[in-house]
Amino acid sequence: MLDLRVLGDLRIRVDGQHARLSSRKAQALLVYLAVEREQQPRSLLASMLWPESDQQHADTSLRVALTALNKICGSYLTQTRTRVSIDWDQVVNVDLNDLLRAADQGDDDRALDLYRGPFLSGFYLPDSESFETWRTWQNERLLKIIAQCFHRSIENALNRASDHDPMTLALQLLKLDPMDELAHRAIMLVHARRGNRSAALEQYDQCRAQMRRELDTEPSSQTRLLFEKVQRGDVQRFEDPPPAKRVVVPQKMPLVDRQDELAELLMRIASEECRLLTVLGPGGIGKSRLAVEALREAADLFRDGTFFCPLASIASSEFILPAISQALNFYVDSLVTIQDPKSQLIDFLSTRRIFLVLDGFEHLLDSSRLLAELLENAPGLKLLLTSRERLRLRQEWVLQLEGLPVKAPGHPVSGSIPPAFELFMQRAEQVHGSQAFAAEEHTAAEEICSLVEGNPLAIELAAAWTDALSTPEILEQIRSDLDFLTSRLKNQPDEHRSLRVVFERSWSLLPERLRSTLAALSVFRGTFQREAAEAVTGAGLKDLAALVDKSLIRRSALGHYSLHASIQYFSSEKLGQKPTLAEEVRSAHARYYLGFLNELGPQMITTQMPEAREIVVKELANIWFALDWAVTNLNDEELHQVLDNIFSFYVAHDWHDGVVALGRLARMIQQAGASQMQADPFAHPLFRSASARQAWFLSHLGKSEESQSLSERCMRWVAEDNSPEIRSICLNNMGINACLQGCFEHGVNYLEQAIALGQGYAKPVFPSYHLWLGYVRFLQGLYSDSMSDYQTCYDLFEKQGNQPGMAFALSKMGLSADGMRSYEQGLDYHRRALEIFRATNHISGQAYTYSRMSVDAYGLGDYCQAAEWAEEGLRRFSTLGHRWGISNSRCRLAFAEIGMGLLEQAKGHLLDALSRAHEHQMTPLMLYSILGLACVLLREGEIEWAMELHRVVAATPQTPKIYLDLAARWFDEAHQIGKTAGPVRLPAFEVTQTSPPRSELDALVRQLLEQGLATER
């Protein structure tokens, strides 16, 4: 590996060893090739590094330098007769390139960590003016990027979107640039928020003195305005943020022994090198218990919390991402955001320091790439897995867990007790109270622990029978079973034999009723409640208590029951040996949970939605197991009802998960009716019903091409007279898709057909058809028509009792009111929407509403209130990692700051929003940002430049009219900006791109970002 450190002092390492290059020109040559990355002409390199020589001598000097490089790192260079470059197919690390990549990806923390000093500090070539010019330019570019990273980090810290200390960041920035006013303002603001007014004013005096001394100028108007606010005492005081929430799993049983394993785990958890650690071992060995203890002990190392995610009940890899999000208490936004759930989760984790335990990963090994991706993009994330198999990822560290020690030095009489025997004693005492073991019983107990190889679960199962049998009797039973099973189960993995021996003995000692009950309970996935156990298996409280006493099932502090994964596996085998019972239990289980879903379905559209949704989420593993039975056992009418219920849940719960869920359900239907669907599965009504609903989710998530394909295939088989519901949903999908692609006329046509056909059929989503129709007309600037559509939508949702739907309609009505400049009315609509979003705990809904309320306040001229509401929205969007919302809120905050005269601050927000929007190709927000920058330029007196930018935005079809309406406040209407005929002229920026732009807009955005909107043209 070639490792170049060019930040601070130059360091060169080749294959782990420091490389010594005596020639400064050879060092400069290597650095230039590594930073520029592209192949470089030999003639250019020679003339740059040896400008005092003629071409022939310069070429000779270059060959000498390359010879020196070849001796040190020749395998990392690619040379031809005319060109030289780094061989990037080899492993080559350059800290500057890593920093630039991190900054470009928005990972400011990593970029700041990588910055160790100026580019090539202390390194110069006095006889090479070209190289020195290049080095100086690189250093200036670097300092500018680092300052931007500091600015964003400071801003996030001030807005509580991160846990960094803004004071510390600002002081670090001042060491780089003592005249950075944002850093001075941050320190002033922190002092003022803490009530230390005199320190804030003193910081202003320092800033002012520095500016006068170095630049003979005064602080900016933005800094002076903050100074005046501090003087008046107008800065709101903040309390210290609450400590991070830590989520752990309570355990009743103490951890026996395992001190050495725990110490090793904690050492690796504390290590920066170990990011992914797998605790490996067979079932029942104690992996989960050890992981939980490590979770407790390591809590203080992770500022953003420690979390536990059980995976045993996760049906397939499709559902691992929702499981992780739920464990982290992270809400995946399901509004139209561009972002998929994985990207949202990565954004959420990218700035946090979190420790996450994934318990029971062995059946999800095909998801290991997801874990690698999370670790790659979230430097503060550490993962601990428990599994029976390795992941075999490059990042994986492994701790192999064996059984508890069964022997100890000395004899029990001397006080030395083997850990396995200690666990046996603890469990035996739980069963029949504390009592002394006779020597014979003591020896037998130790022999039992040895036979089961120290497996903790096997020890607990054996000790649970000490109330009925003596330990010698238990020992004899296990010995006989072990001999029998060893000869009978030749294909059984060795790691399961000891546990199976004890389970088989426990099974044989149970009364027949409890055997049937335990076998039947294996049908449950994850946890289950007593009522469910009784309804499905007929088990009463006494039966459950007896099985808990025998350690065959577990009961949590909250009263939920569960089976250890190994016990469930063995019990399921027993159930399979009784086909009639198995069929009865599976049917009872499915009908119980499908009925459960049917009862809660109506609550998904009311203010009880959050509670109902959480109840269903906890039972999803059982519900999906029930669905698997339903597709092969229910008639078409019953299955249509099931589809309606599962669709209603995911509409309320999560649209991204809805795509996965309905797609999985469609495949289950196809597999169940494989013989009928060989030609085309879309010919089957149930498959079409699931596919049309999957396409509904895809449309609402902006995945138009996928949605269109599914909808069109459904439409080929749907006749108008026999499938109005499916036809209506498909027409609605196609209308949304057309609108998202800018084909408004086609979109309106499809939506109007969907509305005409869907009345009374497309439940519960029919009112949303009017919502989309109103949105199209809003984008066209037909605000009165859009208000009428939104009102119809609201009335329909209100008739349903659909509280979240009413909130969405109200929020859209507020936007239409803003378009008509009825800002007071718009504010009323938004406040009503906010009340419902709060009641239903819809975080992104709250964020959108606060952001839109900022527009109302801006329209009313209350810029301070507009800024405050924009910041409220920004804080919530930042918590969610919501890219669209963050950029949009920054634009709205910037417009408020323009109104307050804080032009530099507004410019910073707009450039940040533009950068984010460009990175993720959110065209409307790129246009919004550019329009805001035009307003800044106009107020700074750059009228011609501002008008040119405005004309570019106004001439772009994707520009929502309301953006232009908001900007009209700062433009002289006499110029009729946006209406002027004639060609659109791009600003006369210097073109610095090396490849043709994808579009004029793309080129303009790149130039604005590269030049930072410099006011001198």
mmCIF file of C-alpha atoms in Angstrom, residues 144-279:
data_model
loop_
_atom_site.group_PDB
_atom_site.id
_atom_site.type_symbol
_atom_site.label_atom_id
_atom_site.label_comp_id
_atom_site.label_asym_id
_atom_site.label_seq_id
_atom_site.Cartn_x
_atom_site.Cartn_y
_atom_site.Cartn_z
ATOM 1 C CA LYS A 144 -11.838 27.210 2.244
ATOM 2 C CA ILE A 145 -13.292 23.686 2.357
ATOM 3 C CA ILE A 146 -12.229 23.177 5.976
ATOM 4 C CA ALA A 147 -13.839 26.483 6.902
ATOM 5 C CA GLN A 148 -17.094 25.359 5.242
ATOM 6 C CA CYS A 149 -16.946 22.088 7.210
ATOM 7 C CA PHE A 150 -16.453 24.052 10.411
ATOM 8 C CA HIS A 151 -19.307 26.380 9.482
ATOM 9 C CA ARG A 152 -21.730 23.487 8.919
ATOM 10 C CA SER A 153 -20.608 21.701 12.078
ATOM 11 C CA ILE A 154 -20.941 24.860 14.158
ATOM 12 C CA GLU A 155 -24.362 25.560 12.704
ATOM 13 C CA ASN A 156 -25.547 21.991 13.408
ATOM 14 C CA ALA A 157 -24.219 22.232 16.944
ATOM 15 C CA LEU A 158 -25.962 25.569 17.527
ATOM 16 C CA ASN A 159 -29.209 24.095 16.152
ATOM 17 C CA ARG A 160 -28.767 20.979 18.298
ATOM 18 C CA ALA A 161 -28.622 18.798 15.228
ATOM 19 C CA SER A 162 -25.414 17.276 16.625
ATOM 20 C CA ASP A 163 -23.827 16.750 20.023
ATOM 21 C CA HIS A 164 -20.658 18.705 19.288
ATOM 22 C CA ASP A 165 -19.791 21.699 21.446
ATOM 23 C CA PRO A 166 -20.142 24.794 19.203
ATOM 24 C CA MET A 167 -17.751 26.739 21.428
ATOM 25 C CA THR A 168 -14.970 24.185 20.930
ATOM 26 C CA LEU A 169 -15.518 24.106 17.174
ATOM 27 C CA ALA A 170 -15.518 27.898 16.926
ATOM 28 C CA LEU A 171 -12.273 28.216 18.901
ATOM 29 C CA GLN A 172 -10.629 25.628 16.631
ATOM 30 C CA LEU A 173 -11.748 27.572 13.571
ATOM 31 C CA LEU A 174 -10.349 30.829 14.954
ATOM 32 C CA LYS A 175 -6.936 29.185 15.203
ATOM 33 C CA LEU A 176 -7.088 28.678 11.436
ATOM 34 C CA ASP A 177 -8.650 32.039 10.618
ATOM 35 C CA PRO A 178 -8.712 34.601 13.467
ATOM 36 C CA MET A 179 -11.039 36.796 11.409
ATOM 37 C CA ASP A 180 -13.747 34.237 10.679
ATOM 38 C CA GLU A 181 -16.846 36.130 11.769
ATOM 39 C CA LEU A 182 -19.102 33.079 11.926
ATOM 40 C CA ALA A 183 -16.801 31.628 14.592
ATOM 41 C CA HIS A 184 -16.865 34.894 16.548
ATOM 42 C CA ARG A 185 -20.672 34.999 16.301
ATOM 43 C CA ALA A 186 -20.956 31.379 17.453
ATOM 44 C CA ILE A 187 -18.924 32.130 20.575
ATOM 45 C CA MET A 188 -21.023 35.232 21.234
ATOM 46 C CA LEU A 189 -24.225 33.234 20.808
ATOM 47 C CA VAL A 190 -23.122 30.409 23.114
ATOM 48 C CA HIS A 191 -22.129 32.870 25.835
ATOM 49 C CA ALA A 192 -25.427 34.721 25.442
ATOM 50 C CA ARG A 193 -27.486 31.506 25.543
ATOM 51 C CA ARG A 194 -25.724 30.536 28.749
ATOM 52 C CA GLY A 195 -26.587 33.904 30.265
ATOM 53 C CA ASN A 196 -22.998 35.225 30.154
ATOM 54 C CA ARG A 197 -23.795 38.518 28.444
ATOM 55 C CA SER A 198 -20.523 40.248 29.326
ATOM 56 C CA ALA A 199 -18.441 37.443 27.783
ATOM 57 C CA ALA A 200 -20.508 37.670 24.586
ATOM 58 C CA LEU A 201 -19.919 41.428 24.346
ATOM 59 C CA GLU A 202 -16.221 40.947 25.065
ATOM 60 C CA GLN A 203 -15.987 38.477 22.164
ATOM 61 C CA TYR A 204 -17.491 41.100 19.879
ATOM 62 C CA ASP A 205 -14.846 43.595 21.019
ATOM 63 C CA GLN A 206 -12.112 41.063 20.201
ATOM 64 C CA CYS A 207 -13.599 40.465 16.753
ATOM 65 C CA ARG A 208 -13.856 44.190 16.100
ATOM 66 C CA ALA A 209 -10.272 44.849 17.194
ATOM 67 C CA GLN A 210 -9.006 42.018 15.019
ATOM 68 C CA MET A 211 -10.891 43.292 11.956
ATOM 69 C CA ARG A 212 -9.606 46.835 12.453
ATOM 70 C CA ARG A 213 -6.027 45.736 13.006
ATOM 71 C CA GLU A 214 -5.763 43.324 10.100
ATOM 72 C CA LEU A 215 -8.194 44.695 7.512
ATOM 73 C CA ASP A 216 -8.921 48.236 8.667
ATOM 74 C CA THR A 217 -12.632 47.500 8.546
ATOM 75 C CA GLU A 218 -15.626 46.930 10.831
ATOM 76 C CA PRO A 219 -17.453 43.627 11.499
ATOM 77 C CA SER A 220 -20.249 42.764 9.096
ATOM 78 C CA SER A 221 -23.830 43.895 9.608
ATOM 79 C CA GLN A 222 -24.715 40.350 10.616
ATOM 80 C CA THR A 223 -22.215 40.387 13.481
ATOM 81 C CA ARG A 224 -23.294 43.880 14.533
ATOM 82 C CA LEU A 225 -26.954 42.811 14.603
ATOM 83 C CA LEU A 226 -26.086 39.935 16.921
ATOM 84 C CA PHE A 227 -24.107 42.341 19.096
ATOM 85 C CA GLU A 228 -27.163 44.593 19.354
ATOM 86 C CA LYS A 229 -29.421 41.630 20.225
ATOM 87 C CA VAL A 230 -27.032 40.606 22.993
ATOM 88 C CA GLN A 231 -26.984 44.170 24.297
ATOM 89 C CA ARG A 232 -30.790 44.199 24.427
ATOM 90 C CA GLY A 233 -30.916 40.748 26.006
ATOM 91 C CA ASP A 234 -32.912 39.346 23.059
ATOM 92 C CA VAL A 235 -31.040 36.047 22.833
ATOM 93 C CA GLN A 236 -33.039 33.105 24.196
ATOM 94 C CA ARG A 237 -31.303 31.087 26.904
ATOM 95 C CA PHE A 238 -30.982 27.339 26.322
ATOM 96 C CA GLU A 239 -30.800 24.595 28.888
ATOM 97 C CA ASP A 240 -28.257 21.802 28.534
ATOM 98 C CA PRO A 241 -29.595 19.007 26.293
ATOM 99 C CA PRO A 242 -30.833 15.829 27.989
ATOM 100 C CA PRO A 243 -28.483 12.848 28.086
ATOM 101 C CA ALA A 244 -28.708 10.333 25.276
ATOM 102 C CA LYS A 245 -31.353 7.675 25.674
ATOM 103 C CA ARG A 246 -29.895 4.238 26.213
ATOM 104 C CA VAL A 247 -31.926 1.157 25.400
ATOM 105 C CA VAL A 248 -30.949 -2.156 26.977
ATOM 106 C CA VAL A 249 -32.666 -5.461 27.601
ATOM 107 C CA PRO A 250 -33.309 -6.314 31.262
ATOM 108 C CA GLN A 251 -32.173 -9.732 32.425
ATOM 109 C CA LYS A 252 -33.317 -11.440 35.619
ATOM 110 C CA MET A 253 -30.595 -14.089 35.778
ATOM 111 C CA PRO A 254 -27.126 -12.970 36.897
ATOM 112 C CA LEU A 255 -24.212 -13.475 34.556
ATOM 113 C CA VAL A 256 -22.329 -16.537 35.751
ATOM 114 C CA ASP A 257 -18.578 -16.470 35.090
ATOM 115 C CA ARG A 258 -17.816 -15.100 31.602
ATOM 116 C CA GLN A 259 -15.632 -12.398 33.196
ATOM 117 C CA ASP A 260 -12.762 -13.180 30.825
ATOM 118 C CA GLU A 261 -15.021 -13.186 27.753
ATOM 119 C CA LEU A 262 -16.713 -9.976 28.913
ATOM 120 C CA ALA A 263 -13.364 -8.290 29.469
ATOM 121 C CA GLU A 264 -12.232 -9.286 25.975
ATOM 122 C CA LEU A 265 -15.491 -8.035 24.479
ATOM 123 C CA LEU A 266 -15.193 -4.676 26.233
ATOM 124 C CA MET A 267 -11.565 -4.303 25.173
ATOM 125 C CA ARG A 268 -12.528 -4.818 21.536
ATOM 126 C CA ILE A 269 -15.572 -2.560 21.821
ATOM 127 C CA ALA A 270 -13.345 0.220 23.146
ATOM 128 C CA SER A 271 -10.862 -0.286 20.309
ATOM 129 C CA GLU A 272 -11.104 2.058 17.320
ATOM 130 C CA GLU A 273 -9.969 -0.725 14.989
ATOM 131 C CA CYS A 274 -12.817 -3.115 15.854
ATOM 132 C CA ARG A 275 -16.121 -1.881 14.394
ATOM 133 C CA LEU A 276 -17.882 -5.213 13.775
ATOM 134 C CA LEU A 277 -17.627 -7.981 16.364
ATOM 135 C CA THR A 278 -19.404 -11.346 16.129
ATOM 136 C CA VAL A 279 -19.973 -13.495 19.205
#
